[in-house]
CSV table of C-alpha atoms and ligand atoms in Angstrom, one decimal:
chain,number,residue,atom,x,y,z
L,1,UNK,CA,0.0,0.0,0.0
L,2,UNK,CA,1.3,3.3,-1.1
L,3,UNK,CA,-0.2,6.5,0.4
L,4,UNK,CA,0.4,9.9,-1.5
L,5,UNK,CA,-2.5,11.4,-0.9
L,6,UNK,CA,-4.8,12.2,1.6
L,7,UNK,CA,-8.1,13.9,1.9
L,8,UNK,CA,-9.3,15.7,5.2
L,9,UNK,CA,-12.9,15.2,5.4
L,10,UNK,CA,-14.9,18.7,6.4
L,11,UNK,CA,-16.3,16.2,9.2
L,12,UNK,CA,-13.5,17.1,11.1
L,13,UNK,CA,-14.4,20.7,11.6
L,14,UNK,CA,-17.0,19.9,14.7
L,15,UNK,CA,-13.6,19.5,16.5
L,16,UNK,CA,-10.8,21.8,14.9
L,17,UNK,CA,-10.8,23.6,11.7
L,18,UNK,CA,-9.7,21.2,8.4
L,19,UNK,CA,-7.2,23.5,7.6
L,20,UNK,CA,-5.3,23.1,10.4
L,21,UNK,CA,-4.6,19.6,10.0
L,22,UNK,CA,-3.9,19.8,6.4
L,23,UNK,CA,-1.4,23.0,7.1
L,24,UNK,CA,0.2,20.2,9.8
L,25,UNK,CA,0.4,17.3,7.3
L,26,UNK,CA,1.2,18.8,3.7
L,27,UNK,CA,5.0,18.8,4.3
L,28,UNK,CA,5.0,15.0,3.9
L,29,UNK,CA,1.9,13.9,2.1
L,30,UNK,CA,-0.6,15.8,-0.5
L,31,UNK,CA,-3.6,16.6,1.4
L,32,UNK,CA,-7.1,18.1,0.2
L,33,UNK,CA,-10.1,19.5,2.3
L,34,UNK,CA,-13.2,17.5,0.9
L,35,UNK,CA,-17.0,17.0,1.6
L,36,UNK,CA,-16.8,13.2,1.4
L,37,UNK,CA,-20.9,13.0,1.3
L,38,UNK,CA,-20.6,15.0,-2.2
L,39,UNK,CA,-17.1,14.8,-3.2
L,40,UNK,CA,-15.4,12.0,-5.4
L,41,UNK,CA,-12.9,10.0,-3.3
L,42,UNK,CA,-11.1,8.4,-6.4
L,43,UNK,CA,-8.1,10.5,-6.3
L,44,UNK,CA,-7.0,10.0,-2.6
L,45,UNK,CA,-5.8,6.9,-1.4
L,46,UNK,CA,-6.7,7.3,2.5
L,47,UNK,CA,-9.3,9.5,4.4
L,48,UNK,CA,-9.3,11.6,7.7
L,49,UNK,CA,-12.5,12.2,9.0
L,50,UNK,CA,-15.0,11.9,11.9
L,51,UNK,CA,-18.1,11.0,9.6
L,52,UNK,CA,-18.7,7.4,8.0
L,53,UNK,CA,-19.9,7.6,4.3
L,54,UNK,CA,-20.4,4.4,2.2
L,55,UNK,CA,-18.4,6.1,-0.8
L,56,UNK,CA,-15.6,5.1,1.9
L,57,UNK,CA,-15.8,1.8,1.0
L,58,UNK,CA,-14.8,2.1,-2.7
L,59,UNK,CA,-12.6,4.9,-2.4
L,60,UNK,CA,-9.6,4.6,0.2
L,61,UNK,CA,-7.5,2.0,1.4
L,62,UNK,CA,-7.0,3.7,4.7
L,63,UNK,CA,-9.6,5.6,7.0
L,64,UNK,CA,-8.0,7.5,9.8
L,65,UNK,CA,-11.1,8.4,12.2
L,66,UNK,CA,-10.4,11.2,14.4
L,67,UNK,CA,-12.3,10.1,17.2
L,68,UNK,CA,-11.6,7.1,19.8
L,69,UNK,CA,-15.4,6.1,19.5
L,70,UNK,CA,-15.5,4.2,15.8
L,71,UNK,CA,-18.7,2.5,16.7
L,72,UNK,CA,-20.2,4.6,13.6
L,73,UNK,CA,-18.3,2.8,11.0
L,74,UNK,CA,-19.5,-0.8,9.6
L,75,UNK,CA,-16.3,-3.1,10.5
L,76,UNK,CA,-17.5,-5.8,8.6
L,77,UNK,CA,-18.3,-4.1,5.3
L,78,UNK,CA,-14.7,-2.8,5.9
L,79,UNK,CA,-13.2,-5.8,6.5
L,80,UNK,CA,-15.0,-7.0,2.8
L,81,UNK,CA,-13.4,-4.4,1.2
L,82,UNK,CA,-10.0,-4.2,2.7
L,83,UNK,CA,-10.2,-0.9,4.1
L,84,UNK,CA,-8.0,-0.3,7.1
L,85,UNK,CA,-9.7,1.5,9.8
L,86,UNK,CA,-7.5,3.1,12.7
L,87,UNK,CA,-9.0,5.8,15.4
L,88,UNK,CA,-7.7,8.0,17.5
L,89,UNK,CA,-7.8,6.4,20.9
L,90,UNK,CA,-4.7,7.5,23.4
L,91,UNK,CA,-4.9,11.2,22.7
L,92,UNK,CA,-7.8,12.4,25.0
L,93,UNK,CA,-7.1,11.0,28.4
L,94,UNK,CA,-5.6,14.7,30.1
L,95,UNK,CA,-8.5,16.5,28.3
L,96,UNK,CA,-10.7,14.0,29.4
L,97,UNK,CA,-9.6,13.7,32.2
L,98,UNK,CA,-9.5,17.6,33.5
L,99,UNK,CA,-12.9,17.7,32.0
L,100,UNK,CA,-14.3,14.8,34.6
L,101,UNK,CA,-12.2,16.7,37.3
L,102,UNK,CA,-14.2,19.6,36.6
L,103,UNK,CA,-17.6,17.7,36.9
L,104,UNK,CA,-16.5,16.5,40.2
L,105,UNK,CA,-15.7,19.7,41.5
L,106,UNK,CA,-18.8,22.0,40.5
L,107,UNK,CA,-20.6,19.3,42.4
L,108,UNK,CA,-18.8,19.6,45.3
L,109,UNK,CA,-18.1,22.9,45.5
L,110,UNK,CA,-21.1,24.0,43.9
L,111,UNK,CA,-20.3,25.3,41.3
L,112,UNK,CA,-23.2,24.1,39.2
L,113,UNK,CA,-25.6,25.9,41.2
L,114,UNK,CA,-23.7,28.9,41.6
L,115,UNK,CA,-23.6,29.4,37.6
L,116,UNK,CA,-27.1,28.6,36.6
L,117,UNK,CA,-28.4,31.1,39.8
L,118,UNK,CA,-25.4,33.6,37.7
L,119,UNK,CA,-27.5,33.1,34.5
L,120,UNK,CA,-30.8,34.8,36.7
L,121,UNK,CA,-28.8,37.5,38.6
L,122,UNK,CA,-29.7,35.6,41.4
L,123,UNK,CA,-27.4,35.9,44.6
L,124,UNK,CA,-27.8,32.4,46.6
L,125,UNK,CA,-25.1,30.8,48.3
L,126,UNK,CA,-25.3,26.9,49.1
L,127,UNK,CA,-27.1,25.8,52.5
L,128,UNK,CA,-24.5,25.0,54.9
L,129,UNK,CA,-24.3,21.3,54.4
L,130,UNK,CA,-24.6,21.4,50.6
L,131,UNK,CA,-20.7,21.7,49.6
L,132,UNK,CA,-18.0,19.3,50.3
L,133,UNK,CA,-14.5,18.5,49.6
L,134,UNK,CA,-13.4,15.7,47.1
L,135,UNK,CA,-10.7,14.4,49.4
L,136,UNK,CA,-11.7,10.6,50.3
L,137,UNK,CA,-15.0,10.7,48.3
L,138,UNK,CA,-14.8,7.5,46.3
L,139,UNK,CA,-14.6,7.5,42.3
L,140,UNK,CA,-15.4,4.5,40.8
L,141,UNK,CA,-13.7,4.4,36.9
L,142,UNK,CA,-15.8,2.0,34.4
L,143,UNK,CA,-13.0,1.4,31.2
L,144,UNK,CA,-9.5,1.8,32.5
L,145,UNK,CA,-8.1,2.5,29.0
L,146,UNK,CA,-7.0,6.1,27.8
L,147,UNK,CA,-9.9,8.1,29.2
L,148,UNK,CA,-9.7,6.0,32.3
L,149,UNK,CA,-5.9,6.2,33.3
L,150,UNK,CA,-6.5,10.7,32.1
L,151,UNK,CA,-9.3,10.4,34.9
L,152,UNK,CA,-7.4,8.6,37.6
L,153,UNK,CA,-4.0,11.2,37.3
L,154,UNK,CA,-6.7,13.6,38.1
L,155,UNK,CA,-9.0,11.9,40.7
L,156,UNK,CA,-6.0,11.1,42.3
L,157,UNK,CA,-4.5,14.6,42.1
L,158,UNK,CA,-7.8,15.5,43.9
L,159,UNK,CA,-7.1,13.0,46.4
L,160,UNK,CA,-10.8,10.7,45.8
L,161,UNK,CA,-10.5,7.2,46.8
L,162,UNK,CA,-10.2,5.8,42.8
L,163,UNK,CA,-11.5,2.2,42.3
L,164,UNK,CA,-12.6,1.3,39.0
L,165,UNK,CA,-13.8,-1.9,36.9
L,166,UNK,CA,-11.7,-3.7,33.9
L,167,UNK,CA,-12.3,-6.6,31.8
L,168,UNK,CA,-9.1,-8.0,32.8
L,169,UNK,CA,-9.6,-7.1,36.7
L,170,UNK,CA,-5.9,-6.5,36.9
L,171,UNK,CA,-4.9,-3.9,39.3
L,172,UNK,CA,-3.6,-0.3,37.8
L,173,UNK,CA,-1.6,2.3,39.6
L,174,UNK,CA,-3.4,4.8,41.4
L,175,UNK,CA,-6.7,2.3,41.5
L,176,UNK,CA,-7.3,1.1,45.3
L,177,UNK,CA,-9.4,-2.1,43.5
L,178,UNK,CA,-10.0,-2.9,40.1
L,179,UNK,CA,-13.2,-5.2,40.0
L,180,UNK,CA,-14.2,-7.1,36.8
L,181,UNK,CA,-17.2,-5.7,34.9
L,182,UNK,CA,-19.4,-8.8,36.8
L,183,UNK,CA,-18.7,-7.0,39.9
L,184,UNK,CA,-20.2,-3.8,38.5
L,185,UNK,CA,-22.7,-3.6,41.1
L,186,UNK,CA,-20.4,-4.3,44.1
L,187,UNK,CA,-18.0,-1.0,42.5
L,188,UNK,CA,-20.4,1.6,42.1
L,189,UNK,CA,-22.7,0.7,45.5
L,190,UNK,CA,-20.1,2.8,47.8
L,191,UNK,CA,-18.9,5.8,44.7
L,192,UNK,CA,-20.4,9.3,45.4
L,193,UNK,CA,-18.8,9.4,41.9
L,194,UNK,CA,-19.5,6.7,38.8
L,195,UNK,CA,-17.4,7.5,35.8
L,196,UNK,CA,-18.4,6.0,32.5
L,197,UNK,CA,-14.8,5.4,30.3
L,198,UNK,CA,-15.8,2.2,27.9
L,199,UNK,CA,-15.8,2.1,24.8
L,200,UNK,CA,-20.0,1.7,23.0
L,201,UNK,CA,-20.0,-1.9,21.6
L,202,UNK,CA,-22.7,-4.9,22.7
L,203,UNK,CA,-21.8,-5.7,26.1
L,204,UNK,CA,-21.7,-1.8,27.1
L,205,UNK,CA,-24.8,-0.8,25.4
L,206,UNK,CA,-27.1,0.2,28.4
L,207,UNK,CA,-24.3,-0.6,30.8
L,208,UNK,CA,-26.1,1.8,33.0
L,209,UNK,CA,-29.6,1.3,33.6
L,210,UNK,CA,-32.5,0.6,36.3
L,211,UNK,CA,-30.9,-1.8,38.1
L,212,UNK,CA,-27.6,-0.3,38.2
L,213,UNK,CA,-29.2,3.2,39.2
L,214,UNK,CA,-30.8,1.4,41.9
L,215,UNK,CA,-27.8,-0.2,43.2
L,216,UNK,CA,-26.0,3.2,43.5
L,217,UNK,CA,-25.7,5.7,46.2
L,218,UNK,CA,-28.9,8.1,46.5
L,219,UNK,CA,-26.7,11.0,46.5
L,220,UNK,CA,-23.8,9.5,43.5
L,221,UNK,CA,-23.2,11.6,40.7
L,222,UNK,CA,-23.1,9.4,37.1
L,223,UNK,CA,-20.7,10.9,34.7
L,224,UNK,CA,-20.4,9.7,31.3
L,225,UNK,CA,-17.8,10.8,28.8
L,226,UNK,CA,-17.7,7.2,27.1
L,227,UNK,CA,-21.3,7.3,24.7
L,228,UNK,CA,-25.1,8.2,24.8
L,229,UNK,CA,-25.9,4.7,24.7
L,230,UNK,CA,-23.8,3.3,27.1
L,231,UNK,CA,-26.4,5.0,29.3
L,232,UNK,CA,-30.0,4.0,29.0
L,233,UNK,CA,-30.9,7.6,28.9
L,234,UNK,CA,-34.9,6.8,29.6
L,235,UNK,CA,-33.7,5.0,32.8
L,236,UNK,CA,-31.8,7.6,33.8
L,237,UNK,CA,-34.4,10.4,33.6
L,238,UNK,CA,-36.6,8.2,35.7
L,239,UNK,CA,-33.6,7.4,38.4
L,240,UNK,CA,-33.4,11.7,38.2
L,241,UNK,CA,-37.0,11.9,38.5
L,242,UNK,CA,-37.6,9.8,41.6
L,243,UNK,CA,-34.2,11.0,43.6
L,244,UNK,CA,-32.8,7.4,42.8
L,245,UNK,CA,-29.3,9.2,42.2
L,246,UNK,CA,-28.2,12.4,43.2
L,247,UNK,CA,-27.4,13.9,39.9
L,248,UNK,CA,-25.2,13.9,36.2
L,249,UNK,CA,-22.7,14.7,34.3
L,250,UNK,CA,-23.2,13.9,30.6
L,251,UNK,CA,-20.9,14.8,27.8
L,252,UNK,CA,-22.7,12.3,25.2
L,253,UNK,CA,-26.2,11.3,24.7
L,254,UNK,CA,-28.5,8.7,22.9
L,255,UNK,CA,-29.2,11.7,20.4
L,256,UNK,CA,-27.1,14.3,19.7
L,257,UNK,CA,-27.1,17.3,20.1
L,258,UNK,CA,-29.3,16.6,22.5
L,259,UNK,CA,-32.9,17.2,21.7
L,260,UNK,CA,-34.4,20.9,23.0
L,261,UNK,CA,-36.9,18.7,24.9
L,262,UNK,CA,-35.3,16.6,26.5
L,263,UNK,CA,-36.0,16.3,30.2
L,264,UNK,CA,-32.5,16.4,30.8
L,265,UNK,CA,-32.0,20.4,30.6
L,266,UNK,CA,-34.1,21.0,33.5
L,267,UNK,CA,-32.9,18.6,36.2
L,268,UNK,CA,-31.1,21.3,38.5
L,269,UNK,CA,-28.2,18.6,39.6
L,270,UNK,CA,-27.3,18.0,36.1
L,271,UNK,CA,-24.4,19.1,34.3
L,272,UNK,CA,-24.8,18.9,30.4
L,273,UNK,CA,-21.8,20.1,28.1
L,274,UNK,CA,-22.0,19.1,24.2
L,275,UNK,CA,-19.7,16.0,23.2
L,276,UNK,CA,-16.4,18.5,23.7
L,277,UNK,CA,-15.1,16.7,27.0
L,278,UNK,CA,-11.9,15.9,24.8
L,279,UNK,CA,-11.8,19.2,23.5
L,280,UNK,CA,-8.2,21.1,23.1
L,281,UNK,CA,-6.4,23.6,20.5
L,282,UNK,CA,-3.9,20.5,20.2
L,283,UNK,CA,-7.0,17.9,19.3
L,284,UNK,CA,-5.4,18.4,15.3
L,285,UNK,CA,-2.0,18.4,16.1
L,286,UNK,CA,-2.3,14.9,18.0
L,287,UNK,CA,-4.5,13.8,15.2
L,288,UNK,CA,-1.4,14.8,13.0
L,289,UNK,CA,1.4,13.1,15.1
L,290,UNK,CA,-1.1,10.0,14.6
L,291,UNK,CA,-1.4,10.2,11.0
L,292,UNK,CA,2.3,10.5,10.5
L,293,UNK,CA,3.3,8.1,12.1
L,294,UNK,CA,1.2,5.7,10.8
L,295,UNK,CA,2.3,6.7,7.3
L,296,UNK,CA,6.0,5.6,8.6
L,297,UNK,CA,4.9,2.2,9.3
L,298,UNK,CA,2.9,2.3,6.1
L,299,UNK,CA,6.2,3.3,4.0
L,300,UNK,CA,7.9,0.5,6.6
L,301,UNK,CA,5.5,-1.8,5.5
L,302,UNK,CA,4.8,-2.3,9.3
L,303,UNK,CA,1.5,-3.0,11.1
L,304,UNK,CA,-0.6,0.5,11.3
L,305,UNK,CA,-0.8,1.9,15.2
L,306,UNK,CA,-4.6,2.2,16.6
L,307,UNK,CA,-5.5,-0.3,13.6
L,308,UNK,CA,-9.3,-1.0,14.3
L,309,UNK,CA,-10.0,-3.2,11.3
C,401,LIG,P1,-9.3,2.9,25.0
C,401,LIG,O1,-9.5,1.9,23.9
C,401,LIG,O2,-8.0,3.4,25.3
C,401,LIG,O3,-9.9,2.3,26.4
C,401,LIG,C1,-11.2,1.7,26.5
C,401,LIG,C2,-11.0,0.7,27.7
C,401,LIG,O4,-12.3,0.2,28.0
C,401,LIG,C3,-10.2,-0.5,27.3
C,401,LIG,O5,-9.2,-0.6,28.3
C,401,LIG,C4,-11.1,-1.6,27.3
C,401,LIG,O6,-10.5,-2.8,27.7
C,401,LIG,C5,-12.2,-1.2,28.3
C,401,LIG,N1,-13.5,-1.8,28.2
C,401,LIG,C6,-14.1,-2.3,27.2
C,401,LIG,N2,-15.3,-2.9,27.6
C,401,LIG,C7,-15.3,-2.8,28.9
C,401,LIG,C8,-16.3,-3.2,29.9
C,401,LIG,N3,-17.4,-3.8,29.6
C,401,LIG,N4,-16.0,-2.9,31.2
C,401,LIG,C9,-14.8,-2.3,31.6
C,401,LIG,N5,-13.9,-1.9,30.7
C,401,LIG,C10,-14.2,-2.1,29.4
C,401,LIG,O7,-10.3,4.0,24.6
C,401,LIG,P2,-10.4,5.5,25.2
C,401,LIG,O8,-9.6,6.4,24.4
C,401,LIG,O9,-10.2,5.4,26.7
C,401,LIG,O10,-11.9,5.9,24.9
C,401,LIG,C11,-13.0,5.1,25.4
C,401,LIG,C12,-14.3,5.5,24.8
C,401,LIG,O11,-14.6,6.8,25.3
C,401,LIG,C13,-14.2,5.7,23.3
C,401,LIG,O12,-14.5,4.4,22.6
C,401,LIG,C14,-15.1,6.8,23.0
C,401,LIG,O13,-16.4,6.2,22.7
C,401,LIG,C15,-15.2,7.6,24.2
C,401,LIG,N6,-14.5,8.9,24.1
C,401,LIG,C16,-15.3,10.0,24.4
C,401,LIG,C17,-14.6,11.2,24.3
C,401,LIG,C18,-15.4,12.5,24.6
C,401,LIG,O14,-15.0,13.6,24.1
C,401,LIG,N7,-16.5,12.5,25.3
C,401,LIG,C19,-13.3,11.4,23.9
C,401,LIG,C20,-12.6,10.2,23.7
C,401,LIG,C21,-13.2,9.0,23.8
């Protein structure tokens, strides 16, 4: 496989400008801004985008997908066609990670409150027994990968007692226990703080539902920067609804952007920011790095980093 051309798929621009990454790629490879739902793919021999489009499948040999999250592309059909697919997983965890520390504290501290009563001109400082510190309040990490090991530098940092669940149930540094996901229930009984890290495929789809809500602390705080679906979002409203829980912080959704009536913009202990937890002025120049060094192990004729499919 020979790679001398690459197009940059206007997809890209819900996270960083296109032209950034082509202006941080065109010293080594040709690279064109397209719309890959209109534009021909025939003349470019790989892709980077965040959308999926079928014309993928006839036109590239490689598909760089700037996310982590590549449940949106069709790995079989991809497979069939010999297109390699490769994402961007081990670029978000500090992002990610600072993003879930900030969650944690505008609970604590109350900050949530203190910025919606902001948007009213309304001056009302928290009841006496409303804040707290973060120091010994137990974190519970669900997917120990990237996003998970970003989170528990900063959880740590903020001195929370970090446990978290893994497939392999192996321990981690900084993690008190590391349960397997069959223990699910057992980690997130104790947590104030449940933070959803796993990637969306079958066994994660609804991780979090009714029966998890109710096994959780009536006061806990879910957080999910993983995918909508890896919360059952209709359960969740209901565990909002009836106190089950104590409150949210959700960065992705079953729909997004999240629908203007959803029931989820009104809950006052929930914390809504739109899919940008990973968000940083470097998101295209890690993206880059990626990309190029991926085209040294094409040239090298070596197996492709982050290879998906
Ligand atoms: P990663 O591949 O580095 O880590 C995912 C980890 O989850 C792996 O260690 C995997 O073994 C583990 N895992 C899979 N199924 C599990 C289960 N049932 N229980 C416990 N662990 C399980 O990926 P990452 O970079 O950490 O990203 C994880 C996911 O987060 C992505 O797939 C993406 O959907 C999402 N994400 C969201 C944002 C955002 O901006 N909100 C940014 C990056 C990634």
């Amino acid at each position: 496989m020979e790679i001398s051309s690459i197009a940059v798929d206007e997809s890209v621009s819900t996270v960083f400008p296109p032209e950034q990454l082509r202006d941080a790629l065109v010293d080594i490879v040709d690279v064109m801004i397209i719309d890959a739902g209109v534009d021909s793919l025939e003349p470019y021999d790989a892709v980077v985008t965040m959308a999926y489009h079928d014309s993928y499948l006839e036109g590239v040999y490689w598909i760089h997908s700037i996310q982590a999250g590549v449940d949106r592309f069709p790995f079989d059909e991809l497979r069939e066609h010999e297109v390699i697919l490769t994402n961007s997983s081990g670029i978000h965890g500090s992002a990610v990670g600072e993003t879930v520390a900030g969650y944690m504290l505008s609970f604590a501290r109350r900050l949530l409150p203190a910025v919606k009563s902001q948007t009213q001109r309304e001056w009302s400082p928290p009841t006496w027994d409303d804040a707290y510190t973060l120091a010994d309040e137990r974190c519970c990490i669900v997917g120990l990968g990237t996003l998970g090991r970003g989170i528990v530098k900063q959880a740590s940092a903020l001195g929370l007692d970090v446990i978290g669940v893994r497939r392999s149930g192996e321990s981690l540094n900084g993690v008190r226990t590391v349960y397997t996901p069959d223990d699910l229930h057992t980690a997130i009984r104790e947590s104030k703080f449940v933070v959803l890290a796993v990637p969306l495929v079958d066994e994660t789809h609804h991780l979090m539902s009714t029966e998890e809500f109710a096994a959780m602390r009536d006061d806990a705080i879910l957080i999910n920067v993983a995918r909508g679906p890896v919360v059952d979002q209709d359960a969740l409203v209901d565990a909002l609804e009836a106190g089950i829980i104590g409150g949210a912080a959700l960065d992705v959704f079953e729909a997004e952007p999240l629908p203007k009536d959803s029931p989820l913009w009104d809950f006052e202990e929930v914390l809504i920011t739109p899919h940008c937890a990973g968000f940083t002025e470097d998101y295209y120049r890690n993206v880059a790095d990626l990309v190029r060094e991926n085209l040294v192990h094409i040239d090298a004729g070596e197996e492709l980093i982050n290879k998906i499919v």
